Structure formats: structure tokens, C-alpha cells
PDB file of N, CA and C in Angstrom:
ATOM      1  N   MET T   1     -59.083  69.238 211.284  1.00 56.00           N
ATOM      2  CA  MET T   1     -58.439  69.423 210.024  1.00 56.00           C
ATOM      3  C   MET T   1     -59.474  69.214 208.913  1.00 56.00           C
ATOM      4  N   PRO T   2     -59.577  70.158 207.987  1.00 54.00           N
ATOM      5  CA  PRO T   2     -60.588  70.039 206.938  1.00 54.00           C
ATOM      6  C   PRO T   2     -60.187  68.949 205.938  1.00 54.00           C
ATOM      7  N   THR T   3     -61.178  68.235 205.466  1.00 55.00           N
ATOM      8  CA  THR T   3     -60.901  67.202 204.464  1.00 55.00           C
ATOM      9  C   THR T   3     -61.051  67.808 203.077  1.00 55.00           C
ATOM     10  N   LEU T   4     -60.192  67.382 202.207  1.00 54.00           N
ATOM     11  CA  LEU T   4     -60.249  67.876 200.834  1.00 54.00           C
ATOM     12  C   LEU T   4     -61.055  66.910 199.996  1.00 54.00           C
ATOM     13  N   GLU T   5     -62.039  67.437 199.329  1.00 54.00           N
ATOM     14  CA  GLU T   5     -62.850  66.612 198.447  1.00 54.00           C
ATOM     15  C   GLU T   5     -62.386  66.832 197.018  1.00 54.00           C
ATOM     16  N   PRO T   6     -62.462  65.807 196.199  1.00 53.00           N
ATOM     17  CA  PRO T   6     -62.059  65.986 194.802  1.00 53.00           C
ATOM     18  C   PRO T   6     -62.928  67.028 194.141  1.00 53.00           C
ATOM     19  N   GLN T   7     -62.300  67.848 193.363  1.00 52.00           N
ATOM     20  CA  GLN T   7     -63.037  68.875 192.648  1.00 52.00           C
ATOM     21  C   GLN T   7     -63.650  68.274 191.402  1.00 52.00           C
ATOM     22  N   SER T   8     -64.880  68.629 191.161  1.00 50.00           N
ATOM     23  CA  SER T   8     -65.514  68.148 189.936  1.00 50.00           C
ATOM     24  C   SER T   8     -65.586  69.309 188.955  1.00 50.00           C
ATOM     25  N   HIS T   9     -65.479  68.966 187.717  1.00 48.00           N
ATOM     26  CA  HIS T   9     -65.554  69.972 186.660  1.00 48.00           C
ATOM     27  C   HIS T   9     -66.774  69.675 185.813  1.00 48.00           C
ATOM     28  N   SER T  10     -67.449  70.713 185.434  1.00 48.00           N
ATOM     29  CA  SER T  10     -68.602  70.492 184.565  1.00 48.00           C
ATOM     30  C   SER T  10     -68.107  70.076 183.185  1.00 48.00           C
ATOM     31  N   ASP T  11     -68.963  69.410 182.431  1.00 46.00           N
ATOM     32  CA  ASP T  11     -68.589  68.947 181.094  1.00 46.00           C
ATOM     33  C   ASP T  11     -68.251  70.096 180.160  1.00 46.00           C
ATOM     34  N   GLU T  12     -68.803  71.258 180.425  1.00 46.00           N
ATOM     35  CA  GLU T  12     -68.559  72.395 179.548  1.00 46.00           C
ATOM     36  C   GLU T  12     -67.138  72.920 179.666  1.00 46.00           C
ATOM     37  N   THR T  13     -66.540  72.807 180.818  1.00 46.00           N
ATOM     38  CA  THR T  13     -65.209  73.381 181.002  1.00 46.00           C
ATOM     39  C   THR T  13     -64.093  72.352 180.860  1.00 46.00           C
ATOM     40  N   ARG T  14     -64.443  71.080 180.892  1.00 48.00           N
ATOM     41  CA  ARG T  14     -63.426  70.044 180.825  1.00 48.00           C
ATOM     42  C   ARG T  14     -63.018  69.777 179.378  1.00 48.00           C
ATOM     43  N   THR T  15     -61.748  69.659 179.150  1.00 49.00           N
ATOM     44  CA  THR T  15     -61.244  69.328 177.829  1.00 49.00           C
ATOM     45  C   THR T  15     -60.821  67.876 177.848  1.00 49.00           C
ATOM     46  N   ASP T  16     -61.449  67.096 177.034  1.00 49.00           N
ATOM     47  CA  ASP T  16     -61.141  65.673 176.968  1.00 49.00           C
ATOM     48  C   ASP T  16     -60.523  65.389 175.605  1.00 49.00           C
ATOM     49  N   ILE T  17     -59.261  64.988 175.613  1.00 53.00           N
ATOM     50  CA  ILE T  17     -58.577  64.768 174.334  1.00 53.00           C
ATOM     51  C   ILE T  17     -59.120  63.542 173.612  1.00 53.00           C
ATOM     52  N   ASN T  18     -59.851  62.704 174.303  1.00 55.00           N
ATOM     53  CA  ASN T  18     -60.425  61.524 173.667  1.00 55.00           C
ATOM     54  C   ASN T  18     -61.864  61.725 173.228  1.00 55.00           C
ATOM     55  N   SER T  19     -62.357  62.938 173.304  1.00 55.00           N
ATOM     56  CA  SER T  19     -63.729  63.178 172.888  1.00 55.00           C
ATOM     57  C   SER T  19     -63.824  63.073 171.368  1.00 55.00           C
ATOM     58  N   PRO T  20     -64.971  62.638 170.856  1.00 60.00           N
ATOM     59  CA  PRO T  20     -65.113  62.432 169.414  1.00 60.00           C
ATOM     60  C   PRO T  20     -64.822  63.669 168.573  1.00 60.00           C
ATOM     61  N   GLY T  21     -65.107  64.836 169.084  1.00 61.00           N
ATOM     62  CA  GLY T  21     -64.874  66.055 168.322  1.00 61.00           C
ATOM     63  C   GLY T  21     -63.403  66.389 168.153  1.00 61.00           C
ATOM     64  N   ARG T  22     -62.545  65.828 168.997  1.00 61.00           N
ATOM     65  CA  ARG T  22     -61.117  66.161 168.952  1.00 61.00           C
ATOM     66  C   ARG T  22     -60.269  65.021 168.414  1.00 61.00           C
ATOM     67  N   ARG T  23     -60.857  63.908 168.111  1.00 63.00           N
ATOM     68  CA  ARG T  23     -60.100  62.738 167.676  1.00 63.00           C
ATOM     69  C   ARG T  23     -59.674  62.886 166.223  1.00 63.00           C
ATOM     70  N   HIS T  24     -58.401  62.679 165.973  1.00 68.00           N
ATOM     71  CA  HIS T  24     -57.869  62.753 164.619  1.00 68.00           C
ATOM     72  C   HIS T  24     -57.157  61.439 164.329  1.00 68.00           C
ATOM     73  N   ASN T  25     -57.669  60.707 163.362  1.00 75.00           N
ATOM     74  CA  ASN T  25     -56.996  59.483 162.972  1.00 75.00           C
ATOM     75  C   ASN T  25     -55.882  59.838 162.000  1.00 75.00           C
ATOM     76  N   VAL T  26     -54.674  59.544 162.388  1.00 75.00           N
ATOM     77  CA  VAL T  26     -53.521  59.872 161.567  1.00 75.00           C
ATOM     78  C   VAL T  26     -52.963  58.582 160.983  1.00 75.00           C
ATOM     79  N   GLU T  27     -52.883  58.524 159.668  1.00 71.00           N
ATOM     80  CA  GLU T  27     -52.302  57.365 159.010  1.00 71.00           C
ATOM     81  C   GLU T  27     -50.793  57.401 159.213  1.00 71.00           C
ATOM     82  N   PRO T  28     -50.207  56.277 159.557  1.00 79.00           N
ATOM     83  CA  PRO T  28     -48.751  56.261 159.700  1.00 79.00           C
ATOM     84  C   PRO T  28     -48.084  56.485 158.348  1.00 79.00           C
ATOM     85  N   VAL T  29     -46.974  57.175 158.359  1.00 92.00           N
ATOM     86  CA  VAL T  29     -46.237  57.475 157.141  1.00 92.00           C
ATOM     87  C   VAL T  29     -45.357  56.289 156.762  1.00 92.00           C
ATOM     88  N   LEU T  30     -44.832  55.598 157.765  1.00 94.00           N
ATOM     89  CA  LEU T  30     -43.906  54.499 157.526  1.00 94.00           C
ATOM     90  C   LEU T  30     -44.503  53.165 157.935  1.00 94.00           C
ATOM     91  N   MET T  31     -44.076  52.121 157.224  1.00 95.00           N
ATOM     92  CA  MET T  31     -44.493  50.753 157.544  1.00 95.00           C
ATOM     93  C   MET T  31     -43.236  49.922 157.743  1.00 95.00           C
ATOM     94  N   ASP T  32     -43.279  49.014 158.707  1.00 94.00           N
ATOM     95  CA  ASP T  32     -42.116  48.144 158.868  1.00 94.00           C
ATOM     96  C   ASP T  32     -42.220  46.973 157.884  1.00 94.00           C
ATOM     97  N   THR T  33     -41.157  46.197 157.795  1.00 94.00           N
ATOM     98  CA  THR T  33     -41.075  45.122 156.820  1.00 94.00           C
ATOM     99  C   THR T  33     -42.187  44.103 157.003  1.00 94.00           C
ATOM    100  N   CYS T  34     -42.513  43.793 158.232  1.00 95.00           N
ATOM    101  CA  CYS T  34     -43.574  42.822 158.516  1.00 95.00           C
ATOM    102  C   CYS T  34     -44.924  43.329 158.012  1.00 95.00           C
ATOM    103  N   GLU T  35     -45.206  44.606 158.206  1.00 95.00           N
ATOM    104  CA  GLU T  35     -46.465  45.181 157.728  1.00 95.00           C
ATOM    105  C   GLU T  35     -46.540  45.158 156.207  1.00 95.00           C
ATOM    106  N   VAL T  36     -45.417  45.479 155.550  1.00 94.00           N
ATOM    107  CA  VAL T  36     -45.382  45.455 154.085  1.00 94.00           C
ATOM    108  C   VAL T  36     -45.615  44.031 153.593  1.00 94.00           C
ATOM    109  N   ALA T  37     -44.932  43.062 154.202  1.00 95.00           N
ATOM    110  CA  ALA T  37     -45.076  41.665 153.808  1.00 95.00           C
ATOM    111  C   ALA T  37     -46.515  41.201 153.978  1.00 95.00           C
ATOM    112  N   THR T  38     -47.131  41.546 155.083  1.00 95.00           N
ATOM    113  CA  THR T  38     -48.516  41.157 155.331  1.00 95.00           C
ATOM    114  C   THR T  38     -49.443  41.784 154.296  1.00 95.00           C
ATOM    115  N   MET T  39     -49.245  43.057 154.009  1.00 92.00           N
ATOM    116  CA  MET T  39     -50.091  43.746 153.048  1.00 92.00           C
ATOM    117  C   MET T  39     -49.967  43.127 151.655  1.00 92.00           C
ATOM    118  N   LEU T  40     -48.756  42.727 151.270  1.00 92.00           N
ATOM    119  CA  LEU T  40     -48.529  42.165 149.942  1.00 92.00           C
ATOM    120  C   LEU T  40     -48.735  40.647 149.906  1.00 92.00           C
ATOM    121  N   ASN T  41     -49.033  40.070 151.057  1.00 94.00           N
ATOM    122  CA  ASN T  41     -49.193  38.623 151.186  1.00 94.00           C
ATOM    123  C   ASN T  41     -47.923  37.879 150.751  1.00 94.00           C
ATOM    124  N   MET T  42     -46.805  38.395 151.173  1.00 94.00           N
ATOM    125  CA  MET T  42     -45.494  37.815 150.880  1.00 94.00           C
ATOM    126  C   MET T  42     -44.755  37.631 152.204  1.00 94.00           C
ATOM    127  N   SER T  43     -43.593  36.996 152.144  1.00 96.00           N
ATOM    128  CA  SER T  43     -42.795  36.811 153.359  1.00 96.00           C
ATOM    129  C   SER T  43     -41.923  38.041 153.603  1.00 96.00           C
ATOM    130  N   THR T  44     -41.470  38.190 154.832  1.00 93.00           N
ATOM    131  CA  THR T  44     -40.576  39.316 155.134  1.00 93.00           C
ATOM    132  C   THR T  44     -39.252  39.152 154.406  1.00 93.00           C
ATOM    133  N   SER T  45     -38.780  37.910 154.254  1.00 94.00           N
ATOM    134  CA  SER T  45     -37.514  37.712 153.532  1.00 94.00           C
ATOM    135  C   SER T  45     -37.669  38.137 152.070  1.00 94.00           C
ATOM    136  N   TRP T  46     -38.847  37.902 151.483  1.00 94.00           N
ATOM    137  CA  TRP T  46     -39.097  38.350 150.109  1.00 94.00           C
ATOM    138  C   TRP T  46     -39.011  39.873 150.032  1.00 94.00           C
ATOM    139  N   VAL T  47     -39.606  40.550 150.994  1.00 93.00           N
ATOM    140  CA  VAL T  47     -39.575  42.020 151.000  1.00 93.00           C
ATOM    141  C   VAL T  47     -38.138  42.506 151.096  1.00 93.00           C
ATOM    142  N   TYR T  48     -37.345  41.922 152.019  1.00 90.00           N
ATOM    143  CA  TYR T  48     -35.947  42.337 152.150  1.00 90.00           C
ATOM    144  C   TYR T  48     -35.179  42.133 150.842  1.00 90.00           C
ATOM    145  N   LYS T  49     -35.396  40.990 150.188  1.00 92.00           N
ATOM    146  CA  LYS T  49     -34.641  40.676 148.967  1.00 92.00           C
ATOM    147  C   LYS T  49     -35.096  41.491 147.765  1.00 92.00           C
ATOM    148  N   GLU T  50     -36.386  41.676 147.620  1.00 91.00           N
ATOM    149  CA  GLU T  50     -36.938  42.258 146.401  1.00 91.00           C
ATOM    150  C   GLU T  50     -37.173  43.763 146.446  1.00 91.00           C
ATOM    151  N   ALA T  51     -37.199  44.343 147.610  1.00 90.00           N
ATOM    152  CA  ALA T  51     -37.570  45.760 147.729  1.00 90.00           C
ATOM    153  C   ALA T  51     -36.702  46.660 146.856  1.00 90.00           C
ATOM    154  N   SER T  52     -35.400  46.506 146.923  1.00 86.00           N
ATOM    155  CA  SER T  52     -34.541  47.390 146.125  1.00 86.00           C
ATOM    156  C   SER T  52     -34.705  47.125 144.631  1.00 86.00           C
ATOM    157  N   LYS T  53     -34.926  45.868 144.249  1.00 88.00           N
ATOM    158  CA  LYS T  53     -35.153  45.547 142.838  1.00 88.00           C
ATOM    159  C   LYS T  53     -36.432  46.192 142.318  1.00 88.00           C
ATOM    160  N   LEU T  54     -37.400  46.330 143.196  1.00 85.00           N
ATOM    161  CA  LEU T  54     -38.690  46.900 142.825  1.00 85.00           C
ATOM    162  C   LEU T  54     -38.702  48.421 142.916  1.00 85.00           C
ATOM    163  N   GLY T  55     -37.618  48.990 143.382  1.00 87.00           N
ATOM    164  CA  GLY T  55     -37.531  50.441 143.522  1.00 87.00           C
ATOM    165  C   GLY T  55     -38.081  50.959 144.837  1.00 87.00           C
ATOM    166  N   LEU T  56     -38.292  50.067 145.786  1.00 88.00           N
ATOM    167  CA  LEU T  56     -38.787  50.487 147.096  1.00 88.00           C
ATOM    168  C   LEU T  56     -37.589  50.760 147.987  1.00 88.00           C
ATOM    169  N   LYS T  57     -37.470  51.980 148.432  1.00 90.00           N
ATOM    170  CA  LYS T  57     -36.339  52.360 149.271  1.00 90.00           C
ATOM    171  C   LYS T  57     -36.697  52.218 150.739  1.00 90.00           C
ATOM    172  N   GLY T  58     -35.861  51.497 151.456  1.00 91.00           N
ATOM    173  CA  GLY T  58     -36.061  51.327 152.880  1.00 91.00           C
ATOM    174  C   GLY T  58     -35.250  52.336 153.667  1.00 91.00           C
ATOM    175  N   TYR T  59     -35.695  52.608 154.856  1.00 92.00           N
ATOM    176  CA  TYR T  59     -35.009  53.513 155.771  1.00 92.00           C
ATOM    177  C   TYR T  59     -34.619  52.710 156.998  1.00 92.00           C
ATOM    178  N   LYS T  60     -33.335  52.562 157.218  1.00 91.00           N
ATOM    179  CA  LYS T  60     -32.838  51.742 158.317  1.00 91.00           C
ATOM    180  C   LYS T  60     -32.721  52.589 159.571  1.00 91.00           C
ATOM    181  N   LEU T  61     -33.355  52.135 160.631  1.00 90.00           N
ATOM    182  CA  LEU T  61     -33.286  52.827 161.910  1.00 90.00           C
ATOM    183  C   LEU T  61     -32.530  51.945 162.885  1.00 90.00           C
ATOM    184  N   GLY T  62     -31.372  52.387 163.294  1.00 91.00           N
ATOM    185  CA  GLY T  62     -30.530  51.617 164.204  1.00 91.00           C
ATOM    186  C   GLY T  62     -29.289  51.118 163.485  1.00 91.00           C
ATOM    187  N   ARG T  63     -28.367  50.603 164.258  1.00 89.00           N
ATOM    188  CA  ARG T  63     -27.092  50.155 163.695  1.00 89.00           C
ATOM    189  C   ARG T  63     -26.866  48.663 163.849  1.00 89.00           C
ATOM    190  N   SER T  64     -27.503  48.056 164.775  1.00 88.00           N
ATOM    191  CA  SER T  64     -27.225  46.651 165.076  1.00 88.00           C
ATOM    192  C   SER T  64     -28.011  45.727 164.143  1.00 88.00           C
ATOM    193  N   ARG T  65     -27.882  44.447 164.399  1.00 85.00           N
ATOM    194  CA  ARG T  65     -28.645  43.454 163.635  1.00 85.00           C
ATOM    195  C   ARG T  65     -30.139  43.608 163.861  1.00 85.00           C
ATOM    196  N   ASN T  66     -30.496  44.237 164.958  1.00 86.00           N
ATOM    197  CA  ASN T  66     -31.907  44.430 165.284  1.00 86.00           C
ATOM    198  C   ASN T  66     -32.475  45.725 164.719  1.00 86.00           C
ATOM    199  N   ALA T  67     -31.715  46.366 163.831  1.00 90.00           N
ATOM    200  CA  ALA T  67     -32.189  47.618 163.244  1.00 90.00           C
ATOM    201  C   ALA T  67     -33.473  47.361 162.463  1.00 90.00           C
ATOM    202  N   LYS T  68     -34.360  48.320 162.489  1.00 91.00           N
ATOM    203  CA  LYS T  68     -35.620  48.212 161.765  1.00 91.00           C
ATOM    204  C   LYS T  68     -35.480  48.850 160.395  1.00 91.00           C
ATOM    205  N   VAL T  69     -36.070  48.238 159.406  1.00 92.00           N
ATOM    206  CA  VAL T  69     -36.152  48.833 158.079  1.00 92.00           C
ATOM    207  C   VAL T  69     -37.597  49.244 157.873  1.00 92.00           C
ATOM    208  N   LEU T  70     -37.783  50.503 157.556  1.00 95.00           N
ATOM    209  CA  LEU T  70     -39.120  51.048 157.347  1.00 95.00           C
ATOM    210  C   LEU T  70     -39.264  51.535 155.914  1.00 95.00           C
ATOM    211  N   TYR T  71     -40.475  51.477 155.411  1.00 95.00           N
ATOM    212  CA  TYR T  71     -40.768  51.898 154.048  1.00 95.00           C
ATOM    213  C   TYR T  71     -41.881  52.931 154.079  1.00 95.00           C
ATOM    214  N   LYS T  72     -41.827  53.879 153.146  1.00 94.00           N
ATOM    215  CA  LYS T  72     -42.879  54.891 153.073  1.00 94.00           C
ATOM    216  C   LYS T  72     -44.148  54.250 152.530  1.00 94.00           C
ATOM    217  N   ARG T  73     -45.218  54.425 153.262  1.00 94.00           N
ATOM    218  CA  ARG T  73     -46.510  53.859 152.893  1.00 94.00           C
ATOM    219  C   ARG T  73     -46.924  54.318 151.493  1.00 94.00           C
ATOM    220  N   ALA T  74     -46.736  55.592 151.187  1.00 93.00           N
ATOM    221  CA  ALA T  74     -47.135  56.134 149.883  1.00 93.00           C
ATOM    222  C   ALA T  74     -46.371  55.457 148.752  1.00 93.00           C
ATOM    223  N   GLU T  75     -45.088  55.158 148.972  1.00 92.00           N
ATOM    224  CA  GLU T  75     -44.288  54.492 147.933  1.00 92.00           C
ATOM    225  C   GLU T  75     -44.769  53.064 147.706  1.00 92.00           C
ATOM    226  N   ILE T  76     -45.170  52.393 148.775  1.00 93.00           N
ATOM    227  CA  ILE T  76     -45.693  51.030 148.643  1.00 93.00           C
ATOM    228  C   ILE T  76     -46.970  51.046 147.814  1.00 93.00           C
ATOM    229  N   PHE T  77     -47.872  51.955 148.130  1.00 92.00           N
ATOM    230  CA  PHE T  77     -49.129  52.024 147.393  1.00 92.00           C
ATOM    231  C   PHE T  77     -48.912  52.469 145.947  1.00 92.00           C
ATOM    232  N   LYS T  78     -47.950  53.355 145.719  1.00 92.00           N
ATOM    233  CA  LYS T  78     -47.627  53.795 144.359  1.00 92.00           C
ATOM    234  C   LYS T  78     -47.112  52.606 143.545  1.00 92.00           C
ATOM    235  N   TRP T  79     -46.188  51.834 144.122  1.00 90.00           N
ATOM    236  CA  TRP T  79     -45.660  50.657 143.439  1.00 90.00           C
ATOM    237  C   TRP T  79     -46.782  49.657 143.171  1.00 90.00           C
ATOM    238  N   LEU T  80     -47.624  49.439 144.151  1.00 90.00           N
ATOM    239  CA  LEU T  80     -48.715  48.490 144.014  1.00 90.00           C
ATOM    240  C   LEU T  80     -49.668  48.915 142.895  1.00 90.00           C
ATOM    241  N   GLU T  81     -49.935  50.198 142.802  1.00 92.00           N
ATOM    242  CA  GLU T  81     -50.805  50.731 141.754  1.00 92.00           C
ATOM    243  C   GLU T  81     -50.196  50.465 140.365  1.00 92.00           C
ATOM    244  N   GLN T  82     -48.882  50.522 140.262  1.00 91.00           N
ATOM    245  CA  GLN T  82     -48.202  50.276 138.980  1.00 91.00           C
ATOM    246  C   GLN T  82     -48.258  48.809 138.571  1.00 91.00           C
ATOM    247  N   GLN T  83     -48.616  47.938 139.497  1.00 89.00           N
ATOM    248  CA  GLN T  83     -48.672  46.506 139.201  1.00 89.00           C
ATOM    249  C   GLN T  83     -50.032  46.066 138.658  1.00 89.00           C
ATOM    250  N   LYS T  84     -50.944  47.021 138.500  1.00 90.00           N
ATOM    251  CA  LYS T  84     -52.271  46.686 138.003  1.00 90.00           C
ATOM    252  C   LYS T  84     -52.198  46.084 136.616  1.00 90.00           C
ATOM    253  N   ILE T  85     -53.045  45.091 136.395  1.00 90.00           N
ATOM    254  CA  ILE T  85     -53.185  44.507 135.069  1.00 90.00           C
ATOM    255  C   ILE T  85     -54.390  45.155 134.440  1.00 90.00           C
ATOM    256  N   HIS T  86     -54.194  45.761 133.291  1.00 80.00           N
ATOM    257  CA  HIS T  86     -55.287  46.498 132.631  1.00 80.00           C
ATOM    258  C   HIS T  86     -56.183  45.592 131.855  1.00 80.00           C
TER     259      HIS T  86
END
């Protein structure tokens, strides 16, 4: 019975999705409450309480008590930019 040997592919024909030429760093669009709190150096409870007052709209994913609230990264940075002291 013939033995099967693994086939090797030359580097020219192999497509590697992790190769440097194909790597695309994608910034996440949404941040969870913990990430927002860490970025602002505040507590998560502060973010939950103050977000709507500050005009930051959260997006709730899920229905239970364990539902995640996510915020748009661009809105966080826009709000932060408005807090600059001139």
C-alpha cells in the first residue's frame, strides 16, 4: 500500500492570510463600558450614570441583566475633543 506524504507548496503559490502584505488592522467601531471607563480614567458606574447626560448614546446588546452596553468609538472621541480647555 503506497504511503501518502504531505504535499508541500512553494511560497509563491501559498496564500497566507497572516502575511505582512495582507494584514489589515481594523479599529473597532464600538467600545464596551469598561473600555470607555478605562480610556477616560473613570469608573464604569460613572460611565453608566453620566453617558446620557453627556450626550453619549449607548447601544444595548441583549435583554437580560448581563446585556452589554456599547458606545461608538467616534462619538467618544468627538465628545472628548469638545472637552478641551483652550
